PDB file of C-alpha atoms in Angstrom:
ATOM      1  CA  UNK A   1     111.880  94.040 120.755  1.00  0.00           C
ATOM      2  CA  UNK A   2     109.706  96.004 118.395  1.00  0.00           C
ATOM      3  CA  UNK A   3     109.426  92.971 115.944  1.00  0.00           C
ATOM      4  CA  UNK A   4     108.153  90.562 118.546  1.00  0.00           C
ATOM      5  CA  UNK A   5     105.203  92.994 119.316  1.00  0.00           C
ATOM      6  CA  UNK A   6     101.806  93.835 117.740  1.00  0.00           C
ATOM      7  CA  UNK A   7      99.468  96.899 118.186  1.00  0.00           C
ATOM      8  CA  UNK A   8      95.661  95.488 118.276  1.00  0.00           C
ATOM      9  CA  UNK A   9      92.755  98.018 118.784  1.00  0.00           C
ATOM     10  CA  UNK A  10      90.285  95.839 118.077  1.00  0.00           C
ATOM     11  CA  UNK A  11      87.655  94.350 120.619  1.00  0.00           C
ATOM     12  CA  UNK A  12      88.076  93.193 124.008  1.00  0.00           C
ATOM     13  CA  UNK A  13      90.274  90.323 123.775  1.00  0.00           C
ATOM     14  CA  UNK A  14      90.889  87.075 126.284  1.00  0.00           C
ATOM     15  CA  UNK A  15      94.348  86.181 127.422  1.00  0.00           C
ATOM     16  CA  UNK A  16      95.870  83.218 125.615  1.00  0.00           C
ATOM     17  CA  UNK A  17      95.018  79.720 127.680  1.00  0.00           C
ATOM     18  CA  UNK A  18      97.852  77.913 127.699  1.00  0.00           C
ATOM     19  CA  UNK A  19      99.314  79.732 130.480  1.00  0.00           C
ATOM     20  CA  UNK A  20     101.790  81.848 128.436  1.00  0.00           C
ATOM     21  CA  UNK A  21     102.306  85.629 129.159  1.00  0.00           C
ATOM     22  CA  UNK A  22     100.966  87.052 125.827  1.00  0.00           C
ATOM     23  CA  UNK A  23     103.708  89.397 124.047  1.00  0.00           C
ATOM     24  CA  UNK A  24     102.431  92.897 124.281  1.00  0.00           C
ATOM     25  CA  UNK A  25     102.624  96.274 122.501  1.00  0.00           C
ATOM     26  CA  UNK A  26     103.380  99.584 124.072  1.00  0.00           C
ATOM     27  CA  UNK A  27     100.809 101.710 126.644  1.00  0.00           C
ATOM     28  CA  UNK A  28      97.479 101.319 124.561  1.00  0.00           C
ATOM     29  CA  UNK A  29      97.943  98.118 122.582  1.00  0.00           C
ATOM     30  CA  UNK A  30      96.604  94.922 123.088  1.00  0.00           C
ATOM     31  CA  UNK A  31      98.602  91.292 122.463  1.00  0.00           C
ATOM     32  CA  UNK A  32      97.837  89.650 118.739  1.00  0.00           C
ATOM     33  CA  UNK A  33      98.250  86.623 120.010  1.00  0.00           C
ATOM     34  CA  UNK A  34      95.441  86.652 122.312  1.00  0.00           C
ATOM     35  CA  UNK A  35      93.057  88.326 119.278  1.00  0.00           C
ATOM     36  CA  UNK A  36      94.212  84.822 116.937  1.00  0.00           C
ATOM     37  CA  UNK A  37      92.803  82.818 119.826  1.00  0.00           C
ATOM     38  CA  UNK A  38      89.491  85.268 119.969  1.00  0.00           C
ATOM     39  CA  UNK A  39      89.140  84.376 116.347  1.00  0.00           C
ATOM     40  CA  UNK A  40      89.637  80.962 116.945  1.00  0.00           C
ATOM     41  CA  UNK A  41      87.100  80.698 119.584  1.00  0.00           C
ATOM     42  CA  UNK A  42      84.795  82.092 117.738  1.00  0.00           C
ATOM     43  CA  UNK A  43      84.661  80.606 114.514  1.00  0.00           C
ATOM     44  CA  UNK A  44      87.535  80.473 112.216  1.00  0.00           C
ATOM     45  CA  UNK A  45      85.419  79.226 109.347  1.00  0.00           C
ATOM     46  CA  UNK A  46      87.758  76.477 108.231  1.00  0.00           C
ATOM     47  CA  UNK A  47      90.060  74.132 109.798  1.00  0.00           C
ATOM     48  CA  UNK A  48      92.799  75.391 107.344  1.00  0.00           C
ATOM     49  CA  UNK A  49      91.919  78.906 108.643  1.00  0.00           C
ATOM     50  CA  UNK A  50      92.260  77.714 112.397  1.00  0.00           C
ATOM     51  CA  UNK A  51      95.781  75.868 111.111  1.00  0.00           C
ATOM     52  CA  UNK A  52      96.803  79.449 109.549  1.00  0.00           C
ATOM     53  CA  UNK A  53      96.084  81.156 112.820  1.00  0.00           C
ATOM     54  CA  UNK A  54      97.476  78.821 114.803  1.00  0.00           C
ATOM     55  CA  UNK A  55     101.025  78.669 113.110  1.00  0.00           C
ATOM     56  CA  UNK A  56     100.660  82.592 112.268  1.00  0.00           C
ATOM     57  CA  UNK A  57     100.341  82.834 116.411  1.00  0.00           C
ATOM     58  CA  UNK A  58     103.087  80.518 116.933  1.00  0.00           C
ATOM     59  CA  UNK A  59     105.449  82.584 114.324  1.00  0.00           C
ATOM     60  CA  UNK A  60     104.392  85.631 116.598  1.00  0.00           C
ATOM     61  CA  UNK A  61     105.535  84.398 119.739  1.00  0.00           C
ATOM     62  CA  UNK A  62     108.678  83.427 118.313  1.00  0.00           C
ATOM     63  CA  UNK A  63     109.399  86.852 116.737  1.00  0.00           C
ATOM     64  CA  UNK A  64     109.061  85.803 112.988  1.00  0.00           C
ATOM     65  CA  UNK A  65     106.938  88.527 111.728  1.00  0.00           C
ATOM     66  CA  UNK A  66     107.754  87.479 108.072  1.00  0.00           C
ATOM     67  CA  UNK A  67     106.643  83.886 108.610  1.00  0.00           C
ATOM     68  CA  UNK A  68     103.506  84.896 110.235  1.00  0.00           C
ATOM     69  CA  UNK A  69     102.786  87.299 107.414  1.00  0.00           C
ATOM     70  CA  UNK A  70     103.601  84.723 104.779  1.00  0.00           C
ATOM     71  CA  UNK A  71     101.423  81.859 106.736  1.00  0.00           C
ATOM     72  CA  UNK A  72      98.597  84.845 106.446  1.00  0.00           C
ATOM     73  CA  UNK A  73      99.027  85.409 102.726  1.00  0.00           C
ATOM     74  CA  UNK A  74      99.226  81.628 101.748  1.00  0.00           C
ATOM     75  CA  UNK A  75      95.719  80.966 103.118  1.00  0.00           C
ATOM     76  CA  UNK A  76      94.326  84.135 101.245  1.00  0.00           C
ATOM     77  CA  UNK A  77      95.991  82.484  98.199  1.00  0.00           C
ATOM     78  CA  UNK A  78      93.767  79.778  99.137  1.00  0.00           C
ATOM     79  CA  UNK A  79      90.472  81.852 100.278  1.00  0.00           C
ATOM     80  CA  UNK A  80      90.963  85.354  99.132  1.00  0.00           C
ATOM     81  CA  UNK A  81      87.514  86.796 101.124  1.00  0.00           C
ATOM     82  CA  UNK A  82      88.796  84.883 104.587  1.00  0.00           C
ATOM     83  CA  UNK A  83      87.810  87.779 106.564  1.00  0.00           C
ATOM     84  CA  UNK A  84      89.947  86.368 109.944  1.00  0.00           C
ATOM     85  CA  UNK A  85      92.767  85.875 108.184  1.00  0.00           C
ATOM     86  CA  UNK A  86      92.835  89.719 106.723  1.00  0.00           C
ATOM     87  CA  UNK A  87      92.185  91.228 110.085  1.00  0.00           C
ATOM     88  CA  UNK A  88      95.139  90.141 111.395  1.00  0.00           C
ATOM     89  CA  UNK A  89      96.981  90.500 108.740  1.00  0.00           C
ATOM     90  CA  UNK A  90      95.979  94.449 108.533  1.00  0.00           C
ATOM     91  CA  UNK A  91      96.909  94.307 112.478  1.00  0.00           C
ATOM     92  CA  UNK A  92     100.522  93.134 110.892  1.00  0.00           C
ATOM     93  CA  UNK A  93     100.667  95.701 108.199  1.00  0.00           C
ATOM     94  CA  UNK A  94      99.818  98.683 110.463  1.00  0.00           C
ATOM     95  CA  UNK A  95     102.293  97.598 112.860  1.00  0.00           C
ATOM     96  CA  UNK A  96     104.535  97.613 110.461  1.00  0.00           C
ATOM     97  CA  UNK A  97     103.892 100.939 109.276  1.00  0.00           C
ATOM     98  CA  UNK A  98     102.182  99.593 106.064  1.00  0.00           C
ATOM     99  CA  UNK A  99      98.720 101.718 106.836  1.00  0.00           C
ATOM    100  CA  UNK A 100      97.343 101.604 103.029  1.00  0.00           C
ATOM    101  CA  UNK A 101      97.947  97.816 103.362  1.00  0.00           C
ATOM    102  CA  UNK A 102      95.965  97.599 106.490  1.00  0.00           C
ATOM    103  CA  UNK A 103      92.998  99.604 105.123  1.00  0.00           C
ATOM    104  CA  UNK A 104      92.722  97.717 102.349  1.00  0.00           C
ATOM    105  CA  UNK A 105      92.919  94.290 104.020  1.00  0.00           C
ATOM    106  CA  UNK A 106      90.318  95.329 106.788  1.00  0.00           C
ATOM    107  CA  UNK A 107      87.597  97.039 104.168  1.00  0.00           C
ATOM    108  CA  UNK A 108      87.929  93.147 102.291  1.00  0.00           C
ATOM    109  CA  UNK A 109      87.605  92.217 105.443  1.00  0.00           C
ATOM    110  CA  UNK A 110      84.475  93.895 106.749  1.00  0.00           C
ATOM    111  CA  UNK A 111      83.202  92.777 102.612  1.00  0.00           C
ATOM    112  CA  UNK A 112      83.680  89.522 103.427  1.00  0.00           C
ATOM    113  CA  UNK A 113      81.707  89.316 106.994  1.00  0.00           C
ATOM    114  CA  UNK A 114      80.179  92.745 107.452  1.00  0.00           C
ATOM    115  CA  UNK A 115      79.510  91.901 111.685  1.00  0.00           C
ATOM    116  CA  UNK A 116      79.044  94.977 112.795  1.00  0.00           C
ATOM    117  CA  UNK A 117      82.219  93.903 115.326  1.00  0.00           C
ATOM    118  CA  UNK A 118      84.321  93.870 111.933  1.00  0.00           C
ATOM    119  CA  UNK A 119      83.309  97.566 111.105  1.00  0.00           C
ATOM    120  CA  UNK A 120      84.438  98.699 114.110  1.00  0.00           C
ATOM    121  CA  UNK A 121      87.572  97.547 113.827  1.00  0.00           C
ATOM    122  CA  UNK A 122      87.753  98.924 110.316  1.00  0.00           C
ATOM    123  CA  UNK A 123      86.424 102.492 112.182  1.00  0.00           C
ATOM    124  CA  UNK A 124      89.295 102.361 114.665  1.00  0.00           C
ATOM    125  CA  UNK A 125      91.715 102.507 111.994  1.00  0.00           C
ATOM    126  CA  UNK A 126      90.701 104.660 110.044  1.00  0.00           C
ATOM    127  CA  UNK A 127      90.334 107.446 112.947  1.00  0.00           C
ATOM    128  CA  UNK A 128      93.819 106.398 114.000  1.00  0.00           C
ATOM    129  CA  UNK A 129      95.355 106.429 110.553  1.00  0.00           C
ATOM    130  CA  UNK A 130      92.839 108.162 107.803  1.00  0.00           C
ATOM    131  CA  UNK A 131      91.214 110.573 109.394  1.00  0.00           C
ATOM    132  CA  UNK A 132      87.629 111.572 111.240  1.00  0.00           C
ATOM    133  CA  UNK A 133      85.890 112.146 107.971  1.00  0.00           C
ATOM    134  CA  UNK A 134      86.247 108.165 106.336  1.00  0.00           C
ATOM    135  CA  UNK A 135      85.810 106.729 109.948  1.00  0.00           C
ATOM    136  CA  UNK A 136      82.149 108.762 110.435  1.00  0.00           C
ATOM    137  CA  UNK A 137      80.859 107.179 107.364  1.00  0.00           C
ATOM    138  CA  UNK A 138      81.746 103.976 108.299  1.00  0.00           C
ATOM    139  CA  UNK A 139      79.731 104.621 111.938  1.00  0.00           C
ATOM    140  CA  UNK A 140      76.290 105.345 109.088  1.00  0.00           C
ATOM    141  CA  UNK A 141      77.359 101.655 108.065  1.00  0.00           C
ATOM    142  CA  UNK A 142      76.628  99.892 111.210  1.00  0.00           C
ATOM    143  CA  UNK A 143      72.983  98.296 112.339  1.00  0.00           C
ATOM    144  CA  UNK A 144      71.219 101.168 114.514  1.00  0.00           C
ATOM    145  CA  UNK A 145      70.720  98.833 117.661  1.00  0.00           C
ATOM    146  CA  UNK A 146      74.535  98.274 117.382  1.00  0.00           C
ATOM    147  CA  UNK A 147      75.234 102.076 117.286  1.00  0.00           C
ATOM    148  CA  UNK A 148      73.280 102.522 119.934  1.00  0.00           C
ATOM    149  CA  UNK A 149      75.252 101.525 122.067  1.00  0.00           C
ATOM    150  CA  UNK A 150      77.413 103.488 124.545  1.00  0.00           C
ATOM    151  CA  UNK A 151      80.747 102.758 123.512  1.00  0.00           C
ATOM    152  CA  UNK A 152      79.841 103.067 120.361  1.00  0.00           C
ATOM    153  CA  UNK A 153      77.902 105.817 120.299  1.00  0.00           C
ATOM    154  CA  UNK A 154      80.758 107.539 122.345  1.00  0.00           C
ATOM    155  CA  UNK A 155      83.500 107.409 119.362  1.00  0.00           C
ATOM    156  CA  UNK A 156      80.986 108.461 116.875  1.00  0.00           C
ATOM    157  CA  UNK A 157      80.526 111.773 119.749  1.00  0.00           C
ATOM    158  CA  UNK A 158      83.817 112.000 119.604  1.00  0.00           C
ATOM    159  CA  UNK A 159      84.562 111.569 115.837  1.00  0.00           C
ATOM    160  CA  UNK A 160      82.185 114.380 115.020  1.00  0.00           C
ATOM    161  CA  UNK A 161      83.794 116.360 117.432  1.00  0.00           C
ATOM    162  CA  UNK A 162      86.606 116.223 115.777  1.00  0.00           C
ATOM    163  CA  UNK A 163      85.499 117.241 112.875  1.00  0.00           C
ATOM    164  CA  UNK A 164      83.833 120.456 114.659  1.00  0.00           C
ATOM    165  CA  UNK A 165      80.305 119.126 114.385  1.00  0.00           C
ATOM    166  CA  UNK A 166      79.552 120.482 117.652  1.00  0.00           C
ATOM    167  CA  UNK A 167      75.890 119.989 117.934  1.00  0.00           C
ATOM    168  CA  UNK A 168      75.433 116.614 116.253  1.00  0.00           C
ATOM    169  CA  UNK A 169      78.284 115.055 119.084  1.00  0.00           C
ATOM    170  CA  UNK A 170      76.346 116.711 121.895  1.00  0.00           C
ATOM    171  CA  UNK A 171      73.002 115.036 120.509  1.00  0.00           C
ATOM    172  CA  UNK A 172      74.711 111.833 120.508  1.00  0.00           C
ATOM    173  CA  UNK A 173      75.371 112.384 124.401  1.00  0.00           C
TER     174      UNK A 173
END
């Protein structure tokens, strides 16, 4: 059901590897377990961050969204600026329709570790919940070489599109 199941827009994410079909979110989502492992791979910063993500994935699976959110929480009680930690617990909070929640935990976030991977998460948001206008500043955030790139350089065409600035998105093309 809808409370076993997590929307993440973040980055391309790996499939969990202990065999286990990932639980899944409708048409354009992507599995939260899978982005906990990402994070894991990558470096959690802590082991008590890797133990937070590891029970807050396990909680997941199960279908205890309350847990999960609660495992999340205790470690911020613990290390307020964990930027892992609030990333998926803004991927929580806009699931569950908590979207002020979310912003806030992924701008602490992208404070804590400002990885130009982290803003774009933070810029995918915000054009799917705030608005064109908040997400274009955070694209004037990000390190030129990493704006360069296509992808990237593609939503902020398409952001200023939006927001009818017609000849700046076809001189990012």
């Amino acid at each position: 059901g809808r409370s076993s199941r997590l929307r993440v827009g973040l980055c391309r994410l790996r499939p969990l590897g202990d065999g286990q079909q990932p639980l899944t979110a409708s048409g354009d989502g992507f599995p939260l377990a899978p982005m906990i492992s990402n994070l894991l791979a990558k470096d959690a910063g802590s082991a008590r961050t890797k133990v937070a993500l590891d029970f807050a994935a396990a909680a997941l699976r199960s279908g205890n969204r309350l847990k999960a959110r609660m495992l999340l929480q205790d470690r911020l009680a613990e290390a307020p600026s964990d930027a892992d930690v609030l990333t998926v617990l803004a991927q929580i909070s806009a699931e569950d329709g908590q979207i002020e929640d979310a912003t806030v935990h992924l701008r602490r976030a992208v404070a804590a570790d400002p990885r130009p991977e982290r803003r774009l998460a933070l810029i995918e948001h915000l054009q799917k919940h705030a608005g064109a206008a908040l997400a274009l500043r955070e694209f004037e955030e990000l390190p030129d070489d990493f704006r360069s790139r296509f992808e990237v350089s593609g939503m902020e065409a398409k952001t200023l599109g939006l927001l009818g600035m017609h000849d700046a998105q076809i001189a990012k093309y």
